[in-house]
Tab-separated table of C-alpha atoms in Angstrom:
chain	number	residue	atom	x	y	z
A	1	MET	CA	-81.632	-47.270	10.248
A	2	GLY	CA	-80.062	-44.481	12.778
A	3	TYR	CA	-81.509	-42.886	15.562
A	4	TYR	CA	-81.205	-39.357	16.306
A	5	ASN	CA	-81.445	-37.652	20.098
A	6	GLN	CA	-84.546	-35.522	19.410
A	7	THR	CA	-86.758	-33.294	21.760
A	8	PRO	CA	-90.111	-33.982	21.857
A	9	ASN	CA	-91.147	-31.454	19.316
A	10	GLY	CA	-88.622	-33.390	16.800
A	11	ARG	CA	-86.180	-30.522	16.871
A	12	GLN	CA	-82.299	-30.584	17.566
A	13	PRO	CA	-81.324	-29.556	21.035
A	14	LYS	CA	-79.331	-26.468	21.171
A	15	PRO	CA	-75.437	-26.521	22.107
A	16	SER	CA	-74.887	-25.822	25.837
A	17	ARG	CA	-72.818	-22.718	26.521
A	18	SER	CA	-70.922	-23.973	29.141
A	19	GLY	CA	-69.508	-26.441	26.579
A	20	SER	CA	-68.975	-24.028	23.925
A	21	PHE	CA	-66.915	-21.731	26.787
A	22	PHE	CA	-64.736	-24.337	27.936
A	23	ALA	CA	-64.139	-25.283	24.216
A	24	GLY	CA	-62.814	-22.107	23.479
A	25	ILE	CA	-60.463	-21.852	26.473
A	26	PHE	CA	-59.245	-25.057	25.715
A	27	GLY	CA	-58.293	-23.727	22.362
A	28	VAL	CA	-56.552	-20.668	23.666
A	29	LEU	CA	-54.411	-22.168	25.693
A	30	VAL	CA	-53.250	-25.176	23.107
A	31	GLY	CA	-52.096	-22.099	20.881
A	32	ALA	CA	-50.601	-20.071	23.633
A	33	LEU	CA	-48.791	-23.123	24.170
A	34	LEU	CA	-47.538	-23.963	20.669
A	35	MET	CA	-46.445	-20.171	19.953
A	36	TRP	CA	-44.391	-20.214	23.595
A	37	LEU	CA	-42.961	-23.605	21.970
A	38	LEU	CA	-41.789	-21.933	18.718
A	39	PHE	CA	-40.761	-18.494	20.220
A	40	SER	CA	-38.416	-20.488	22.864
A	41	GLN	CA	-36.872	-22.103	19.770
A	42	ALA	CA	-36.352	-19.063	18.196
A	43	PRO	CA	-36.065	-15.761	20.188
A	44	GLY	CA	-35.214	-13.567	17.186
A	45	LEU	CA	-38.764	-14.029	15.669
A	46	LEU	CA	-39.973	-12.207	18.380
A	47	PRO	CA	-41.434	-8.522	18.018
A	48	GLY	CA	-38.753	-5.558	18.573
A	49	THR	CA	-35.805	-8.043	18.679
A	50	VAL	CA	-33.226	-8.552	16.010
A	51	SER	CA	-30.961	-11.795	16.062
A	52	THR	CA	-27.528	-12.008	17.011
A	53	ASP	CA	-26.335	-12.746	13.214
A	54	SER	CA	-28.546	-10.064	11.767
A	55	GLY	CA	-27.014	-7.543	14.251
A	56	THR	CA	-23.289	-8.757	13.655
A	57	GLN	CA	-24.005	-7.841	9.840
A	58	ILE	CA	-25.962	-4.533	10.377
A	59	GLN	CA	-22.715	-3.667	12.499
A	60	GLN	CA	-20.175	-4.989	9.928
A	61	GLN	CA	-21.916	-2.568	6.938
A	62	ASN	CA	-21.523	0.175	9.409
A	63	ARG	CA	-18.005	0.089	9.848
A	64	GLU	CA	-17.462	-0.629	6.010
A	65	GLN	CA	-19.227	2.519	5.448
A	66	GLN	CA	-17.358	4.598	8.075
A	67	GLY	CA	-14.396	3.041	6.133
A	68	ALA	CA	-11.295	1.283	8.599
A	69	SER	CA	-8.464	2.963	10.024
A	70	LEU	CA	-5.421	0.899	9.437
A	71	ASP	CA	-1.703	1.580	10.260
A	72	ILE	CA	0.460	0.480	7.426
A	73	THR	CA	4.007	0.187	7.986
A	74	THR	CA	6.498	-0.937	5.258
A	75	ASP	CA	10.148	-0.456	4.620
A	76	VAL	CA	9.817	2.592	2.726
A	77	THR	CA	7.596	4.341	5.556
A	78	LYS	CA	10.093	3.334	7.899
A	79	ALA	CA	13.166	4.672	6.254
A	80	VAL	CA	11.044	7.991	5.593
A	81	ASP	CA	10.601	8.298	9.158
A	82	GLU	CA	14.290	7.526	9.931
A	83	ALA	CA	15.555	10.231	7.640
A	84	SER	CA	13.054	12.842	7.032
A	85	ASP	CA	13.464	15.174	10.025
A	86	ALA	CA	17.130	15.563	8.926
A	87	VAL	CA	16.021	16.669	5.627
A	88	VAL	CA	15.519	20.617	5.427
A	89	GLY	CA	14.907	23.616	3.111
A	90	VAL	CA	17.397	25.937	2.124
A	91	SER	CA	16.370	29.182	0.742
A	92	ASN	CA	19.002	31.435	-1.184
A	93	LEU	CA	18.728	35.036	0.036
A	94	GLN	CA	20.115	37.978	-2.281
A	95	THR	CA	19.814	41.614	-1.736
A	96	GLY	CA	17.023	43.323	-3.990
A	97	GLY	CA	15.680	46.589	-4.619
A	98	ASP	CA	16.230	49.876	-6.647
A	99	PHE	CA	17.221	53.471	-6.657
A	100	PHE	CA	13.481	54.127	-5.100
A	101	SER	CA	13.248	51.304	-2.520
A	102	GLN	CA	15.343	50.148	0.241
A	103	SER	CA	17.483	47.146	-0.360
A	104	GLN	CA	16.268	44.065	1.322
A	105	GLU	CA	17.165	40.444	1.186
A	106	GLN	CA	14.789	38.212	-0.855
A	107	ALA	CA	14.668	34.673	-1.507
A	108	VAL	CA	15.691	33.768	-5.165
A	109	GLY	CA	15.513	30.286	-4.967
A	110	THR	CA	15.099	27.494	-2.761
A	111	GLY	CA	16.824	23.924	-2.566
A	112	SER	CA	17.245	21.257	-0.028
A	113	GLY	CA	19.679	20.347	2.719
A	114	VAL	CA	20.521	17.457	4.757
A	115	ILE	CA	21.458	17.847	8.197
A	116	TYR	CA	24.680	15.134	8.748
A	117	LYS	CA	26.253	16.652	12.103
A	118	SER	CA	25.984	18.303	15.007
A	119	GLU	CA	28.695	19.102	17.194
A	120	GLY	CA	28.629	21.514	20.510
A	121	ASP	CA	26.357	24.320	19.535
A	122	THR	CA	26.740	23.906	15.663
A	123	ALA	CA	25.093	21.909	13.432
A	124	TYR	CA	26.381	21.188	10.038
A	125	ILE	CA	24.098	20.968	6.259
A	126	VAL	CA	25.353	19.388	3.078
A	127	THR	CA	23.572	20.680	-0.100
A	128	ASN	CA	24.278	21.501	-3.647
A	129	HIS	CA	26.661	24.626	-4.532
A	130	HIS	CA	24.296	25.879	-6.946
A	131	VAL	CA	21.707	26.159	-4.424
A	132	VAL	CA	23.450	28.635	-2.537
A	133	ASP	CA	25.679	30.130	-5.471
A	134	GLY	CA	25.733	33.970	-5.199
A	135	ALA	CA	23.667	34.139	-1.780
A	136	SER	CA	24.100	37.129	0.456
A	137	GLY	CA	22.110	35.050	3.121
A	138	ILE	CA	20.940	31.596	4.061
A	139	GLU	CA	17.737	30.743	5.697
A	140	VAL	CA	16.821	27.161	6.552
A	141	THR	CA	13.647	25.636	6.894
A	142	LEU	CA	13.299	22.721	9.045
A	143	SER	CA	11.083	19.796	9.001
A	144	ASP	CA	8.456	21.359	11.505
A	145	GLY	CA	8.402	24.661	10.033
A	146	THR	CA	11.033	26.486	11.988
A	147	LYS	CA	13.183	28.712	10.138
A	148	VAL	CA	16.687	29.353	11.141
A	149	GLU	CA	19.591	31.682	9.580
A	150	ALA	CA	22.471	29.702	8.356
A	151	GLN	CA	26.044	30.531	7.021
A	152	VAL	CA	27.933	29.011	3.989
A	153	VAL	CA	31.217	27.540	5.683
A	154	GLY	CA	32.323	26.401	2.123
A	155	SER	CA	31.048	25.728	-1.312
A	156	ASP	CA	32.839	23.604	-4.385
A	157	ILE	CA	31.649	24.123	-8.127
A	158	TRP	CA	33.418	21.070	-9.313
A	159	THR	CA	31.605	18.509	-7.378
A	160	ASP	CA	28.201	20.965	-6.817
A	161	LEU	CA	28.673	20.417	-3.034
A	162	ALA	CA	28.210	23.368	-0.187
A	163	VAL	CA	28.441	22.983	3.671
A	164	LEU	CA	26.499	25.437	5.904
A	165	GLU	CA	26.464	25.732	9.544
A	166	MET	CA	23.663	26.772	12.060
A	167	SER	CA	22.502	26.658	15.529
A	168	ASN	CA	21.329	23.369	16.975
A	169	ASP	CA	18.725	24.762	18.980
A	170	LYS	CA	15.955	23.540	17.093
A	171	VAL	CA	17.424	20.542	15.238
A	172	GLN	CA	15.268	17.386	15.616
A	173	ASP	CA	17.701	14.859	13.873
A	174	VAL	CA	20.993	14.096	12.119
A	175	VAL	CA	20.927	11.690	9.392
A	176	GLU	CA	22.814	8.469	9.523
A	177	LEU	CA	25.332	7.968	6.953
A	178	GLY	CA	25.579	4.924	4.417
A	179	ASP	CA	28.059	3.150	2.088
A	180	SER	CA	27.637	4.159	-1.794
A	181	ASP	CA	29.723	1.672	-2.898
A	182	ALA	CA	27.821	-1.135	-1.395
A	183	LEU	CA	24.436	0.074	-3.769
A	184	LYS	CA	23.538	-2.546	-6.224
A	185	ARG	CA	21.655	-2.018	-9.226
A	186	GLY	CA	18.031	-2.206	-9.039
A	187	GLU	CA	18.224	-1.809	-4.676
A	188	ALA	CA	15.335	0.310	-3.734
A	189	VAL	CA	15.922	4.183	-2.774
A	190	ILE	CA	14.105	7.350	-1.769
A	191	ALA	CA	14.603	10.775	-2.417
A	192	ILE	CA	13.138	13.126	0.128
A	193	GLY	CA	13.086	16.998	-0.262
A	194	ASN	CA	11.261	20.213	-1.501
A	195	PRO	CA	10.480	19.777	-5.380
A	196	LEU	CA	9.389	23.540	-6.509
A	197	GLY	CA	9.821	24.948	-3.467
A	198	LEU	CA	8.762	25.054	0.371
A	199	GLU	CA	4.861	24.315	-0.404
A	200	PHE	CA	6.238	21.144	-1.088
A	201	SER	CA	8.593	20.424	1.693
A	202	GLY	CA	9.410	16.974	2.798
A	203	SER	CA	8.081	15.128	-0.238
A	204	VAL	CA	9.163	11.842	-0.862
A	205	THR	CA	9.532	9.570	-4.175
A	206	SER	CA	10.780	6.049	-4.329
A	207	GLY	CA	12.520	4.324	-7.300
A	208	VAL	CA	15.850	1.957	-7.499
A	209	VAL	CA	19.244	2.611	-8.431
A	210	SER	CA	19.617	2.657	-12.133
A	211	GLY	CA	23.138	2.684	-12.149
A	212	THR	CA	26.355	3.321	-10.242
A	213	ASP	CA	29.592	5.197	-11.028
A	214	ARG	CA	28.246	7.139	-14.042
A	215	ALA	CA	30.236	10.210	-15.410
A	216	VAL	CA	27.741	12.784	-16.820
A	217	PRO	CA	29.279	15.704	-18.711
A	218	VAL	CA	28.607	19.232	-16.859
A	219	ASP	CA	28.661	23.104	-18.294
A	220	LEU	CA	29.866	24.905	-15.487
A	221	ASP	CA	30.130	28.286	-16.755
A	222	GLY	CA	27.238	28.106	-19.669
A	223	ASP	CA	29.276	28.711	-22.385
A	224	GLY	CA	28.348	25.518	-24.128
A	225	THR	CA	31.453	23.814	-23.545
A	226	GLU	CA	31.543	20.918	-21.234
A	227	ASP	CA	34.307	21.642	-18.434
A	228	TRP	CA	33.975	18.321	-15.999
A	229	GLN	CA	32.383	15.062	-15.655
A	230	ALA	CA	30.559	14.812	-12.831
A	231	GLU	CA	30.508	11.358	-10.614
A	232	VAL	CA	26.980	10.250	-9.851
A	233	LEU	CA	24.090	7.522	-9.236
A	234	GLN	CA	21.611	7.159	-11.575
A	235	THR	CA	18.175	6.957	-10.033
A	236	ASP	CA	14.678	6.752	-11.343
A	237	ALA	CA	13.136	8.192	-8.187
A	238	ALA	CA	11.687	11.367	-9.121
A	239	ILE	CA	14.020	14.606	-8.892
A	240	ASN	CA	12.698	17.618	-9.577
A	241	PRO	CA	13.778	21.397	-8.962
A	242	GLY	CA	13.440	22.212	-5.753
A	243	ASN	CA	15.023	18.397	-4.897
A	244	SER	CA	18.429	19.469	-5.289
A	245	GLY	CA	20.817	18.726	-2.492
A	246	GLY	CA	18.176	16.784	-0.701
A	247	ALA	CA	18.879	13.350	0.544
A	248	LEU	CA	18.709	10.032	-1.434
A	249	VAL	CA	18.414	7.369	1.216
A	250	ASN	CA	18.159	3.410	1.262
A	251	LEU	CA	15.869	1.382	3.098
A	252	ALA	CA	17.511	1.700	6.545
A	253	GLY	CA	17.152	5.223	6.417
A	254	GLN	CA	20.650	6.161	5.712
A	255	LEU	CA	22.034	8.770	3.280
A	256	ILE	CA	23.870	7.274	0.175
A	257	GLY	CA	23.572	10.462	-2.054
A	258	ILE	CA	22.944	14.154	-2.431
A	259	ASN	CA	20.420	14.753	-5.248
A	260	SER	CA	21.629	16.838	-7.855
A	261	MET	CA	20.264	16.864	-11.326
A	262	LYS	CA	18.165	15.275	-13.508
A	263	ILE	CA	18.227	15.379	-17.553
A	264	ALA	CA	14.869	17.048	-18.630
A	265	THR	CA	13.850	16.282	-22.476
A	266	SER	CA	10.620	15.028	-23.871
A	267	GLN	CA	12.369	12.109	-24.694
A	268	VAL	CA	13.698	11.236	-21.253
A	269	GLU	CA	11.769	10.184	-18.532
A	270	GLY	CA	13.105	8.912	-15.156
A	271	ILE	CA	16.710	9.643	-15.362
A	272	GLY	CA	17.739	11.747	-12.106
A	273	PHE	CA	21.305	11.873	-10.425
A	274	SER	CA	22.904	12.034	-7.240
A	275	ILE	CA	26.323	12.536	-5.672
A	276	PRO	CA	27.244	9.320	-3.882
A	277	ILE	CA	28.358	9.925	-0.297
A	278	ASN	CA	31.256	8.183	-0.491
A	279	SER	CA	32.656	10.485	-3.132
A	280	ALA	CA	31.034	13.629	-1.426
A	281	LEU	CA	32.564	12.930	2.089
A	282	PRO	CA	36.183	13.831	1.318
A	283	VAL	CA	34.813	17.179	-0.243
A	284	ILE	CA	32.327	17.614	2.648
A	285	ASN	CA	34.998	17.159	5.650
A	286	GLN	CA	37.334	19.462	3.547
A	287	LEU	CA	35.179	22.336	3.011
A	288	GLU	CA	33.874	21.963	6.857
A	289	ALA	CA	37.822	22.136	7.848
A	290	THR	CA	39.147	24.806	5.863
A	291	GLY	CA	36.099	26.188	3.841
A	292	GLU	CA	37.701	25.673	0.551
A	293	MET	CA	38.342	22.600	-1.771
A	294	VAL	CA	42.178	22.412	-3.001
A	295	ARG	CA	42.832	18.901	-4.982
A	296	PRO	CA	46.077	17.114	-6.108
A	297	ALA	CA	46.306	17.592	-9.741
A	298	MET	CA	47.862	16.299	-12.331
A	299	GLY	CA	47.345	19.095	-15.044
A	300	ILE	CA	45.491	17.018	-17.701
A	301	THR	CA	42.332	16.554	-19.344
A	302	LEU	CA	40.580	13.199	-19.919
A	303	ILE	CA	38.417	11.120	-21.757
A	304	ASP	CA	37.354	7.631	-21.359
A	305	LEU	CA	38.643	5.019	-23.842
A	306	ALA	CA	35.451	3.367	-23.576
A	307	GLN	CA	34.040	6.319	-25.769
A	308	VAL	CA	36.485	6.283	-28.268
A	309	PRO	CA	35.391	4.581	-31.789
A	310	ASN	CA	37.742	1.688	-32.911
A	311	ALA	CA	38.577	3.141	-35.661
A	312	TYR	CA	40.398	6.228	-33.683
A	313	ARG	CA	41.979	3.637	-31.223
A	314	GLU	CA	43.642	1.959	-33.902
A	315	ASP	CA	44.708	5.042	-36.099
A	316	THR	CA	45.378	7.496	-33.763
A	317	LEU	CA	46.346	6.089	-30.403
A	318	ASN	CA	47.695	2.724	-31.875
A	319	LEU	CA	46.352	0.365	-29.684
A	320	THR	CA	45.892	-3.478	-29.812
A	321	GLU	CA	42.458	-4.854	-29.664
A	322	ASP	CA	43.318	-6.646	-26.306
A	323	ILE	CA	43.462	-3.078	-24.585
A	324	THR	CA	39.892	-2.524	-23.931
A	325	ALA	CA	39.761	0.092	-20.728
A	326	GLY	CA	41.381	3.136	-19.928
A	327	VAL	CA	41.673	6.811	-19.694
A	328	VAL	CA	42.886	8.907	-22.603
A	329	VAL	CA	44.684	12.551	-22.169
A	330	SER	CA	43.079	14.748	-24.298
A	331	SER	CA	45.113	17.645	-23.576
A	332	VAL	CA	48.524	18.300	-21.206
A	333	VAL	CA	48.508	21.770	-19.425
A	334	PRO	CA	51.586	23.146	-19.633
A	335	SER	CA	54.336	23.371	-17.066
A	336	SER	CA	51.890	21.112	-15.045
A	337	ALA	CA	52.939	18.042	-12.947
A	338	ALA	CA	51.909	15.678	-16.311
A	339	ASP	CA	53.905	18.097	-18.754
A	340	GLU	CA	57.154	17.956	-16.530
A	341	ALA	CA	56.636	14.088	-16.408
A	342	GLY	CA	56.736	13.838	-19.968
A	343	MET	CA	52.946	12.894	-20.714
A	344	ARG	CA	51.567	13.848	-23.670
A	345	GLN	CA	48.342	13.737	-25.501
A	346	TYR	CA	46.493	10.651	-26.634
A	347	ASP	CA	48.638	8.579	-23.718
A	348	VAL	CA	46.164	6.090	-22.666
A	349	ILE	CA	46.785	5.600	-18.723
A	350	VAL	CA	45.574	2.200	-17.411
A	351	GLU	CA	47.667	2.067	-14.020
A	352	MET	CA	48.428	4.531	-10.900
A	353	ASP	CA	50.059	3.387	-8.031
A	354	GLY	CA	50.144	-0.261	-9.196
A	355	GLN	CA	46.077	0.017	-9.324
A	356	ALA	CA	44.578	-0.962	-12.570
A	357	ILE	CA	42.322	2.313	-13.773
A	358	GLU	CA	39.591	1.880	-16.261
A	359	ASP	CA	37.604	5.097	-16.485
A	360	ILE	CA	37.764	8.592	-15.040
A	361	ILE	CA	35.939	7.872	-11.692
A	362	GLU	CA	38.560	5.122	-10.768
A	363	LEU	CA	41.053	7.624	-11.575
A	364	ARG	CA	39.371	10.338	-9.812
A	365	LYS	CA	38.716	8.150	-6.768
A	366	HIS	CA	42.461	7.133	-6.515
A	367	LEU	CA	43.552	11.011	-6.909
A	368	TYR	CA	41.569	12.739	-4.878
A	369	ASN	CA	40.995	9.803	-1.918
A	370	GLU	CA	44.469	8.323	-1.822
A	371	LYS	CA	47.018	11.657	-2.844
A	372	GLN	CA	47.443	14.669	-1.301
A	373	ILE	CA	49.173	17.447	-2.780
A	374	GLY	CA	53.067	17.382	-2.959
A	375	ASP	CA	52.697	13.112	-3.228
A	376	MET	CA	54.367	11.459	-5.721
A	377	LEU	CA	52.210	9.411	-8.397
A	378	GLN	CA	53.566	6.659	-10.278
A	379	VAL	CA	51.632	6.449	-13.688
A	380	LYS	CA	51.763	3.409	-16.365
A	381	ALA	CA	50.193	4.482	-19.876
A	382	TYR	CA	50.136	3.438	-23.435
A	383	ARG	CA	52.092	5.684	-26.233
A	384	ASN	CA	51.545	4.195	-29.779
A	385	GLY	CA	51.150	0.656	-28.580
A	386	GLU	CA	54.369	0.665	-26.036
A	387	LEU	CA	53.520	0.978	-22.366
A	388	LEU	CA	55.447	3.374	-20.802
A	389	GLU	CA	55.941	4.667	-16.976
A	390	PHE	CA	55.899	8.306	-15.451
A	391	GLU	CA	56.331	9.776	-12.050
A	392	LEU	CA	54.604	12.738	-11.248
A	393	GLU	CA	54.740	15.258	-8.641
A	394	LEU	CA	51.329	16.267	-7.937
A	395	THR	CA	50.174	20.087	-7.353
A	396	ASP	CA	47.615	21.949	-6.223
A	397	ASN	CA	44.793	22.512	-8.832
A	398	SER	CA	44.472	26.156	-7.934
A	399	THR	CA	47.226	27.136	-9.594
A	400	LEU	CA	46.634	25.704	-13.228
């Protein structure tokens, strides 16, 4: 049997107070030591502190909520920065008023223009003929909003081009000219201008070259009859009213076209046209130099052979199947160079000065870029299946 330590009266002794006190102190010290070891290994658990990882996540969330500020640069933004300061607004001012009010100049239309040259105290702007047609005054709005008075140097209805001049005191930039003959279908291009007026000045649209060397029929006098076939580039970059005269640039920011027109019907979308800069330059230079565009003329009206149905090629033109390209003479002006040389209606021009001619665009390029008034022109053309040669002395087109 076991024995218990008992007091003389048989009761168990009471615990010592000093023993309990020291046991409590020992427990507190052990607990404190354990807590110190725990928090020293994980300081983020201490009250009032936030772990490094948690703090990073909170800061990242704050940044995401505020939005990141990014400086994005692309080939398109570079091209726009390069060319946009040279694109201006052009306001056509005309005198208005009635019997009871004083006449004053008011803006009746707004288009766009491009500063292509600065020489001495003068800056030169190219725009469309229809933008400045009938104007009694011209006001140019620069890219920073500054307005400058300008004058029309010369204008050409046939190519829809006009040249303006103004003081270059406020001019910030001049556009660099590109090479429109080097363009490829599918190449990226950018249209810069003022669609629907100055409220949307400096608007940018982008697209591609849809086609080169297009010939588009134009009715110049509004009588419903086609008077001319404009030589243009085709693009799907949006071109709207007010863009006329503005810039079509490549990804280097070089001017490769003057925006001119679009086909606007409910069945058509994304077809805009621009005058190629290589075709525009001879006109621009002559308008700047003389104020008018005088061209060498043959005295004929034309149609592309490609537009003539096969039945007419055989029955009317008497062409063999191997002749698939050329330009058909649809009419000859009496007493013109072509008339005096013996050319006739339905002759099919296939060569000029030894250079093959496949369409109207090639004929005009050779005639307007290579020849002068008074030059002799050697022409080869088919008549009833027979190849004939003609020699023409080119005359002033204003005399026809």
